[in-house]
Coordinates of C-alpha atoms in Angstrom, one line a residue:
M1 CA 10.0 -23.7 10.2
V2 CA 8.3 -22.4 7.1
A3 CA 4.6 -23.0 7.1
M4 CA 3.0 -25.1 4.4
L5 CA 0.7 -23.4 1.9
S6 CA -2.9 -24.1 2.6
A7 CA -4.0 -23.0 -0.9
G8 CA -2.7 -21.4 -4.0
Q9 CA -0.8 -24.2 -5.7
E10 CA -3.1 -24.6 -8.6
P11 CA -3.9 -21.9 -11.3
D12 CA -7.6 -22.2 -10.6
Y13 CA -7.1 -20.7 -7.1
W14 CA -5.4 -17.6 -8.5
N15 CA -7.7 -17.2 -11.4
Q16 CA -10.8 -17.4 -9.2
Q17 CA -9.3 -14.9 -6.7
A18 CA -8.6 -12.4 -9.5
R19 CA -12.0 -12.8 -11.0
E20 CA -13.7 -12.1 -7.7
T21 CA -11.5 -9.0 -7.1
L22 CA -12.2 -7.8 -10.6
Q23 CA -16.0 -8.1 -10.0
K24 CA -15.7 -6.1 -6.8
A25 CA -13.9 -3.4 -8.7
L26 CA -16.5 -3.3 -11.5
N27 CA -19.3 -3.1 -8.9
A28 CA -17.6 -0.3 -7.0
A29 CA -16.9 1.7 -10.1
S30 CA -20.6 2.5 -10.5
Q31 CA -21.3 3.0 -6.8
H32 CA -19.3 6.0 -5.7
N33 CA -20.5 7.2 -2.3
K34 CA -21.3 10.9 -2.8
N35 CA -23.1 11.5 0.5
I36 CA -22.1 14.3 2.9
A37 CA -19.6 12.9 5.4
Q38 CA -21.3 13.3 8.8
N39 CA -18.2 11.9 10.4
V40 CA -14.5 11.9 9.4
I41 CA -11.9 9.8 11.0
L42 CA -8.2 10.2 10.0
F43 CA -5.8 7.5 11.1
L44 CA -2.2 8.5 10.8
G45 CA 0.6 6.0 11.2
D46 CA 3.6 8.1 11.9
G47 CA 6.4 6.7 9.8
M48 CA 4.2 3.9 8.4
S49 CA 6.0 3.4 5.1
I50 CA 4.8 1.1 2.4
P51 CA 7.4 -1.5 3.5
T52 CA 6.0 -1.1 7.0
V53 CA 2.5 -1.8 5.7
T54 CA 3.7 -4.9 3.8
S55 CA 5.7 -6.2 6.7
T56 CA 2.7 -5.6 9.1
R57 CA 0.5 -7.6 6.8
I58 CA 2.9 -10.6 6.9
Y59 CA 3.4 -10.1 10.7
K60 CA -0.4 -10.2 11.2
G61 CA -0.8 -13.4 9.2
Q62 CA 2.1 -15.2 10.9
R63 CA 0.7 -14.3 14.3
E64 CA -2.5 -16.1 13.1
G65 CA -0.5 -19.2 12.2
K66 CA -0.4 -18.5 8.4
T67 CA 2.5 -18.0 6.1
G68 CA 1.6 -14.3 6.2
E69 CA 1.9 -13.0 2.7
E70 CA -1.7 -13.9 1.9
S71 CA -3.0 -11.9 4.9
T72 CA -4.9 -8.6 4.6
L73 CA -5.0 -5.6 6.8
V74 CA -8.5 -4.2 7.3
Y75 CA -7.7 -0.9 5.5
E76 CA -6.2 -2.8 2.6
E77 CA -9.8 -3.8 1.7
F78 CA -10.8 -0.1 1.4
P79 CA -12.1 0.6 -2.1
H80 CA -9.9 3.6 -2.8
V81 CA -6.1 3.8 -2.6
A82 CA -3.7 6.5 -3.6
L83 CA -0.2 7.8 -2.9
S84 CA 0.9 10.9 -1.1
K85 CA 4.0 13.0 -1.9
T86 CA 5.5 13.9 1.5
Y87 CA 8.3 16.4 1.0
N88 CA 8.4 19.7 2.9
T89 CA 8.8 23.0 1.1
D90 CA 12.5 23.1 2.1
Y91 CA 13.5 19.4 2.4
Q92 CA 13.2 16.4 0.1
V93 CA 12.8 14.2 3.2
P94 CA 10.3 15.6 5.6
D95 CA 9.7 15.9 9.3
S96 CA 6.4 15.3 11.1
A97 CA 5.6 18.9 11.7
G98 CA 5.6 20.1 8.1
T99 CA 3.7 17.0 7.0
A100 CA 1.1 17.3 9.7
T101 CA 0.5 20.9 8.7
A102 CA 0.0 19.7 5.1
F103 CA -2.6 17.0 5.8
L104 CA -4.3 18.8 8.7
A105 CA -4.1 22.4 7.5
G106 CA -4.1 22.0 3.8
V107 CA -0.8 23.8 2.9
K108 CA 2.8 22.5 2.5
T109 CA 5.3 24.2 4.7
K110 CA 8.8 24.1 6.1
R111 CA 10.3 21.4 8.2
G112 CA 9.6 22.1 11.9
L113 CA 6.7 24.5 11.5
V114 CA 3.3 23.7 13.1
G115 CA 0.2 25.2 11.6
L116 CA 2.1 28.0 9.8
D117 CA 2.6 28.5 6.1
D118 CA 5.9 28.6 4.3
R119 CA 6.5 32.3 4.9
A120 CA 7.3 31.7 8.6
I121 CA 10.8 30.9 9.7
R122 CA 11.6 28.1 12.1
G123 CA 12.4 29.4 15.6
D124 CA 11.4 33.0 14.7
C125 CA 8.4 34.1 16.7
T126 CA 7.7 37.4 14.8
S127 CA 7.8 35.6 11.5
A128 CA 4.8 33.5 12.5
Q129 CA 2.5 36.4 12.9
G130 CA -0.1 36.6 10.2
H131 CA 1.0 33.2 8.7
E132 CA -1.2 30.9 10.8
V133 CA -3.3 28.3 8.9
P134 CA -6.4 26.8 10.4
S135 CA -6.6 23.0 10.8
I136 CA -9.4 20.8 9.7
V137 CA -10.1 20.1 13.4
K138 CA -10.7 23.8 14.1
M139 CA -12.9 24.1 11.0
A140 CA -14.9 21.1 12.1
K141 CA -15.4 22.5 15.5
E142 CA -16.5 25.8 14.1
A143 CA -19.0 23.9 11.9
G144 CA -20.6 22.3 14.9
F145 CA -18.8 19.0 15.0
A146 CA -17.5 17.3 18.1
V147 CA -13.8 16.8 17.7
G148 CA -11.2 14.5 19.1
V149 CA -7.4 13.9 19.0
V150 CA -6.0 10.5 20.1
T151 CA -2.3 9.7 20.0
N152 CA 0.2 7.5 21.8
T153 CA 2.9 10.2 21.7
R154 CA 3.0 13.4 23.8
L155 CA -0.2 15.3 23.1
T156 CA 2.0 18.2 22.2
H157 CA 4.1 16.3 19.7
A158 CA 4.2 17.4 16.1
T159 CA 1.2 15.6 14.6
P160 CA -1.4 16.2 17.3
A161 CA 0.0 19.8 17.8
A162 CA -0.9 20.6 14.2
A163 CA -4.5 19.8 15.0
Y164 CA -4.9 22.8 17.3
A165 CA -1.7 24.9 17.5
N166 CA 0.3 27.4 15.4
S167 CA 4.0 27.5 16.3
P168 CA 7.3 28.4 14.6
S169 CA 8.9 25.4 16.3
R170 CA 7.6 22.0 16.9
D171 CA 9.9 21.9 19.9
W172 CA 8.2 24.7 21.8
Q173 CA 5.9 22.2 23.6
S174 CA 6.1 24.0 27.0
D175 CA 7.2 27.5 28.0
L176 CA 10.5 25.9 29.1
D177 CA 11.2 25.1 25.5
I178 CA 10.9 28.7 24.1
P179 CA 14.3 30.4 23.9
D180 CA 14.6 33.5 26.2
A181 CA 15.4 35.6 23.2
E182 CA 12.0 34.7 21.6
K183 CA 9.8 35.0 24.7
P184 CA 9.2 38.8 24.5
F185 CA 7.6 38.5 21.0
G186 CA 4.5 36.8 22.3
C187 CA 4.5 33.2 21.0
K188 CA 2.7 30.7 23.1
D189 CA 3.9 27.2 23.8
I190 CA 2.0 24.3 22.3
A191 CA 0.5 23.0 25.6
L192 CA -0.9 26.5 26.4
Q193 CA -2.4 26.7 22.9
F194 CA -4.2 23.4 23.5
L195 CA -5.9 25.0 26.5
E196 CA -6.7 28.3 24.9
N197 CA -7.2 28.0 21.2
F198 CA -10.5 26.1 21.0
E199 CA -12.3 23.3 22.9
I200 CA -11.3 19.8 21.9
D201 CA -14.0 17.4 23.2
V202 CA -11.7 14.4 23.5
A203 CA -7.9 14.5 23.8
M204 CA -5.8 11.6 24.8
G205 CA -2.1 10.8 24.7
G206 CA 1.0 11.3 26.8
G207 CA 3.1 14.3 27.8
R208 CA 1.9 15.4 31.3
S209 CA 5.2 17.2 31.9
S210 CA 4.4 20.1 29.6
F211 CA 1.1 20.8 31.3
M212 CA 2.4 20.9 34.9
P213 CA 4.4 23.5 36.8
T214 CA 7.8 22.7 38.3
S215 CA 6.1 22.7 41.8
K216 CA 3.9 19.8 40.8
T217 CA 5.0 16.2 41.3
D218 CA 3.9 13.9 38.6
Y219 CA 0.7 11.9 39.1
G220 CA 2.5 8.6 39.1
G221 CA 4.1 9.5 42.5
N222 CA 7.7 9.4 41.4
P223 CA 9.3 12.3 43.3
L224 CA 12.0 12.6 40.6
L225 CA 9.4 13.5 38.0
R226 CA 8.0 17.0 38.2
G227 CA 6.3 19.4 35.8
I228 CA 8.5 21.5 33.6
R229 CA 6.4 24.7 33.2
Q230 CA 8.2 27.8 34.4
D231 CA 5.2 30.1 34.4
G232 CA 3.7 28.4 37.5
R233 CA 0.5 27.4 35.6
N234 CA -1.1 24.0 36.1
L235 CA -2.8 23.6 32.7
I236 CA -4.5 20.4 33.8
D237 CA -6.3 22.2 36.6
E238 CA -7.1 25.1 34.3
W239 CA -8.6 22.7 31.7
R240 CA -10.8 21.1 34.4
L241 CA -12.1 24.5 35.6
A242 CA -12.7 25.8 32.1
R243 CA -14.4 22.7 30.7
A244 CA -16.5 22.2 33.8
K245 CA -18.4 25.4 32.9
L246 CA -19.4 23.7 29.7
G247 CA -20.3 20.2 30.9
R248 CA -18.9 17.2 32.7
A249 CA -15.1 17.2 32.2
D250 CA -12.9 14.2 33.3
F251 CA -9.2 14.3 33.5
V252 CA -7.6 10.8 33.7
W253 CA -4.1 9.6 33.9
N254 CA -4.2 5.9 34.3
K255 CA -6.0 2.8 32.9
E256 CA -8.4 2.4 35.9
Q257 CA -9.6 6.0 35.6
F258 CA -9.9 5.6 31.8
D259 CA -12.0 2.5 32.2
N260 CA -14.4 4.2 34.6
I261 CA -15.3 7.0 32.2
D262 CA -18.8 6.7 30.9
P263 CA -19.0 8.2 27.5
N264 CA -22.7 8.5 27.8
S265 CA -22.5 11.0 30.6
T266 CA -19.2 12.7 29.9
D267 CA -18.8 15.8 27.7
Y268 CA -15.0 16.3 27.7
I269 CA -12.1 14.0 28.3
L270 CA -8.4 14.9 28.8
G271 CA -6.3 11.8 29.2
L272 CA -2.6 12.2 29.8
F273 CA -1.3 8.7 30.4
N274 CA 2.4 9.2 30.7
Y275 CA 4.9 11.8 31.8
E276 CA 6.4 11.7 28.3
H277 CA 5.3 9.5 25.4
M278 CA 3.0 6.6 26.1
D279 CA 4.5 3.1 26.2
Y280 CA 4.9 0.8 23.2
E281 CA 2.0 -1.6 22.8
A282 CA 4.3 -4.6 23.3
L283 CA 5.6 -3.2 26.6
R284 CA 2.4 -1.5 27.8
D285 CA 1.3 -2.1 31.4
D286 CA -2.4 -3.0 31.2
G287 CA -2.9 -2.8 35.0
P288 CA -4.9 -0.3 36.9
E289 CA -2.1 2.3 36.9
G290 CA -1.0 1.4 33.4
E291 CA -2.2 2.8 30.1
P292 CA -5.1 2.1 27.7
S293 CA -4.3 0.8 24.3
I294 CA -4.8 2.9 21.1
I295 CA -7.7 0.6 20.3
E296 CA -9.4 1.4 23.6
M297 CA -8.8 5.1 23.3
T298 CA -10.3 5.1 19.7
E299 CA -13.4 3.2 21.0
K300 CA -13.9 5.6 23.9
A301 CA -13.4 8.6 21.7
I302 CA -15.9 7.5 19.1
S303 CA -18.5 6.6 21.7
L304 CA -18.3 10.1 23.3
L305 CA -18.1 12.1 20.1
R306 CA -21.0 10.4 18.3
R307 CA -23.2 10.7 21.4
K308 CA -22.4 14.3 22.0
K309 CA -23.0 15.7 18.5
D310 CA -24.6 14.6 15.2
R311 CA -21.3 14.9 13.5
F312 CA -17.7 14.4 14.6
F313 CA -14.1 14.6 13.4
L314 CA -11.4 12.4 15.0
L315 CA -7.7 12.2 14.5
V316 CA -6.0 9.0 15.7
E317 CA -2.2 8.9 15.5
G318 CA -0.1 5.7 15.9
G319 CA 2.9 7.8 16.7
R320 CA 5.3 5.2 18.1
I321 CA 5.7 3.4 14.8
D322 CA 8.1 6.2 13.9
M323 CA 10.0 6.1 17.2
A324 CA 10.6 2.3 16.9
H325 CA 12.0 2.8 13.4
H326 CA 14.3 5.6 14.6
T327 CA 15.9 3.0 16.9
T328 CA 15.9 0.2 14.2
R329 CA 13.6 -1.9 16.3
A330 CA 11.4 -3.3 13.5
G331 CA 9.6 -5.7 15.8
L332 CA 8.2 -2.8 17.9
A333 CA 7.4 -0.9 14.7
L334 CA 5.3 -3.8 13.4
S335 CA 3.6 -4.3 16.7
E336 CA 2.6 -0.6 16.8
S337 CA 1.4 -0.7 13.2
L338 CA -0.7 -3.8 13.9
A339 CA -2.2 -2.0 17.0
L340 CA -3.2 0.9 14.7
E341 CA -4.8 -1.5 12.3
Q342 CA -6.9 -3.0 15.1
A343 CA -8.0 0.6 16.0
V344 CA -9.1 1.0 12.4
A345 CA -11.0 -2.2 12.7
K346 CA -12.7 -0.9 15.8
A347 CA -13.7 2.3 14.1
I348 CA -15.2 0.3 11.1
E349 CA -17.2 -1.8 13.6
M350 CA -18.6 1.3 15.2
T351 CA -19.5 3.4 12.2
D352 CA -21.3 3.2 8.9
D353 CA -19.5 3.9 5.6
Q354 CA -22.6 5.5 4.2
D355 CA -21.9 8.6 6.4
T356 CA -18.4 8.2 7.8
L357 CA -15.2 8.9 5.8
I358 CA -12.3 6.9 7.1
I359 CA -8.8 7.6 5.8
V360 CA -5.6 5.7 6.8
T361 CA -2.3 7.2 5.8
S362 CA 1.1 8.2 6.9
D363 CA 3.1 11.4 7.2
H364 CA 6.4 10.0 5.9
S365 CA 8.5 7.0 5.2
H366 CA 11.5 5.4 6.9
T367 CA 14.6 3.7 5.7
M368 CA 13.5 0.2 6.7
Y369 CA 13.8 -2.2 3.8
M370 CA 12.6 -5.8 3.1
A371 CA 15.4 -7.5 1.2
G372 CA 16.8 -10.8 -0.1
Y373 CA 15.0 -13.9 -1.2
P374 CA 13.5 -15.5 1.9
S375 CA 11.1 -18.5 1.4
R376 CA 7.4 -17.9 1.5
G377 CA 6.3 -17.9 5.1
N378 CA 9.8 -17.2 6.5
P379 CA 9.3 -15.2 9.8
I380 CA 9.2 -11.6 8.8
L381 CA 11.2 -10.7 11.9
G382 CA 13.6 -13.6 11.3
I383 CA 16.9 -14.3 9.5
N384 CA 16.7 -14.8 5.7
D385 CA 16.6 -18.5 5.3
K386 CA 17.9 -18.6 1.8
D387 CA 20.8 -16.2 1.4
L388 CA 24.0 -15.2 3.1
G389 CA 26.1 -12.1 2.5
L390 CA 29.4 -12.2 0.6
D391 CA 31.0 -12.4 4.1
Q392 CA 29.1 -15.8 4.5
L393 CA 27.1 -14.4 7.4
P394 CA 23.3 -14.3 7.8
Y395 CA 21.1 -11.2 7.7
T396 CA 17.6 -10.3 8.6
T397 CA 14.9 -9.8 6.0
L398 CA 14.1 -6.4 7.5
G399 CA 17.0 -3.9 7.9
Y400 CA 17.8 -0.2 7.7
A401 CA 19.8 2.0 5.4
N402 CA 21.1 4.0 8.4
G403 CA 20.9 4.0 12.1
P404 CA 22.7 3.6 15.4
T405 CA 23.8 0.0 14.9
A406 CA 26.0 0.9 11.9
A407 CA 28.9 1.9 14.1
L408 CA 29.1 -1.7 15.5
L409 CA 28.9 -2.9 11.9
A410 CA 31.8 -0.6 10.9
S411 CA 33.9 -1.7 13.9
S412 CA 33.4 -5.3 13.1
F413 CA 34.4 -4.8 9.4
S414 CA 37.6 -3.0 10.4
E415 CA 38.6 -5.8 12.8
T416 CA 37.5 -8.9 10.9
G417 CA 36.3 -7.8 7.4
K418 CA 32.9 -9.2 8.3
R419 CA 29.7 -8.1 9.9
P420 CA 28.8 -9.3 13.4
D421 CA 27.4 -12.8 13.3
I422 CA 23.7 -12.7 14.2
T423 CA 23.1 -16.5 14.0
S424 CA 22.3 -16.8 17.6
D425 CA 20.4 -13.5 18.0
D426 CA 16.7 -13.5 19.0
T427 CA 15.7 -11.4 16.0
E428 CA 12.0 -11.8 16.9
D429 CA 12.4 -10.0 20.2
P430 CA 10.4 -6.8 19.7
Q431 CA 13.3 -4.8 21.1
Y432 CA 16.0 -6.3 18.9
T433 CA 17.9 -3.6 17.0
R434 CA 18.7 -4.5 13.4
Q435 CA 21.8 -4.0 11.4
S436 CA 22.0 -0.7 9.5
L437 CA 24.5 0.6 6.9
V438 CA 25.3 4.3 7.5
P439 CA 26.1 5.2 11.1
M440 CA 23.7 7.7 12.7
L441 CA 22.7 8.5 16.2
S442 CA 19.1 7.9 15.1
E443 CA 17.7 6.2 12.0
T444 CA 16.2 8.8 9.7
H445 CA 13.0 9.4 7.8
A446 CA 12.9 8.5 4.0
G447 CA 11.5 10.5 1.1
D448 CA 9.4 7.9 -0.7
D449 CA 5.7 8.3 -1.2
V450 CA 3.3 6.8 1.4
A451 CA -0.1 5.2 0.9
I452 CA -3.6 6.6 1.4
F453 CA -6.4 4.2 2.0
A454 CA -10.0 5.5 2.1
K455 CA -13.6 4.4 2.4
G456 CA -16.9 6.2 2.8
P457 CA -18.3 9.5 1.4
M458 CA -16.2 11.0 -1.4
S459 CA -13.4 8.5 -0.8
H460 CA -13.1 8.0 -4.6
L461 CA -11.4 11.5 -4.7
F462 CA -8.3 9.6 -3.6
H463 CA -7.3 8.1 -6.9
S464 CA -3.8 8.8 -8.0
V465 CA -0.5 10.4 -6.8
H466 CA -1.4 13.4 -4.7
E467 CA 0.4 16.2 -2.9
Q468 CA 0.0 15.6 0.8
N469 CA -2.0 18.8 1.5
Y470 CA -4.7 17.5 -0.8
I471 CA -5.9 15.1 1.9
M472 CA -7.2 18.0 4.1
H473 CA -9.1 19.5 1.1
V474 CA -10.9 16.2 0.4
M475 CA -11.9 15.9 4.1
Q476 CA -13.3 19.5 4.0
Y477 CA -15.1 18.8 0.7
A478 CA -16.6 15.5 1.8
A479 CA -17.9 17.1 5.0
C480 CA -19.0 20.4 3.4
I481 CA -17.1 22.5 5.9
G482 CA -14.3 25.2 5.9
D483 CA -13.3 26.4 2.5
Y484 CA -16.0 24.2 0.9
T485 CA -19.0 25.1 3.0
T486 CA -20.9 26.8 0.2
Q487 CA -19.2 25.1 -2.7
C488 CA -19.8 21.5 -1.9
H489 CA -20.6 18.4 -3.9
T490 CA -24.1 18.3 -2.5
R491 CA -26.4 19.7 0.1
R492 CA -28.0 18.0 3.0
G493 CA -31.1 16.1 1.9
T494 CA -30.2 16.1 -1.8
T495 CA -28.3 13.8 -4.0
T496 CA -25.8 14.4 -6.8
T497 CA -25.4 12.5 -10.0
G498 CA -22.7 12.8 -12.6
S499 CA -19.5 14.8 -12.0
E500 CA -18.8 16.9 -8.9
A501 CA -19.5 20.6 -8.8
T502 CA -17.0 23.1 -10.3
L503 CA -15.1 25.0 -7.6
T504 CA -14.5 28.7 -7.9
D505 CA -13.4 31.4 -5.4
V506 CA -12.4 29.0 -2.7
R507 CA -10.9 30.9 0.1
G508 CA -7.7 29.8 1.8
S509 CA -6.1 28.7 -1.4
Q510 CA -2.7 30.1 -0.6

């Protein structure tokens, strides 16, 4: 049933709302925060397209008993919003490795490359030599920050990998993945680079398999799951030994162990909560041997990082939004997107926007669309309540331009001239797969721009349509690190008025 409107029928409601919003904008225009960012938190919704953001907003409101459209995600209230152009240097529609290198290492690059510039060739080890680009995480660590990486994908997946690794292939997550023909040329797998490149204070995600040798049975006790490393190295044990020389280091693999970590007495955390990717939030086991949520991981990470150092950098990736879209399960995608929003809310609660820059963005879009003319308040995961197709059959408000369900659609057309009838389907089941047009084994990314939401020091520098690699440069500039250590908008203990400083001779401008 469509929910009744609680307000908004009369012109005065809309006029007053607009006047209040305008006044906020006028006030904000004269109050740009030009402090040095003592902390930077980058939230990355993998595949969180603008239609995903819109749908999540409605989904959130409807879960609260409202019509939904009037709802607001916490980051939609940030004062500064821009758009990001996501293409790779060789593809109009990007992948997550090339985009992660852009927003974490500051240069656009080819599809499939991690932490390398465009001169490297995917899958070619020798081509990577001399073309490594440092990430904002490495720069922050070198500047004395505590640093953290939180994801619900494998810790070696494309986005988190670009925080600490340089690889000619996003697929080289363990030594098993490197082709025999490339091994003699010295490239290290991504998991090994996590151990060796520099110390990350807090790292949490999934993907235990790439850190364990084939002789090691997985921590969950399943005898069928063993490590996949062929070099015989147990990187988890090596991490514990190396970090224990620097302070208290806790490796945890389940919810109970995670809950028992005291961030006030722990110096390093490595959490690997799944053999592969972590579970979807809607399907997550919250029991003792289950997994923490992305909200809980964000809270624990901030607590440790801010206690350990005066300044910190944290990357939080909601990576399973993307994976839900690839299977055309929009319900799971919105649930994941809402969980990320709740993690952002937790970060806002724990920090001060006078000294903490918070950015929420995405790496790329997806082909999910929101179509037709459903009534206000119609369930966002439901069937359009106003329109039928020309075949006189219903369709869902959310669908996909391509994906694995299109083959069933084509078969039904060839037999009956109609699409399958979804009248009796439970479209609000999170695992429901939606109709798609072009048959593909997996739904694909899309090439449209994605949003950037920002608050805190120097967040006003996000103001128009930007190349994606610009994000990393703003983070450096706001925190006065890396390329902008000596050419920064201000210095500690001083204030700046008027326009920002003119930049010259910035290194790393390739």
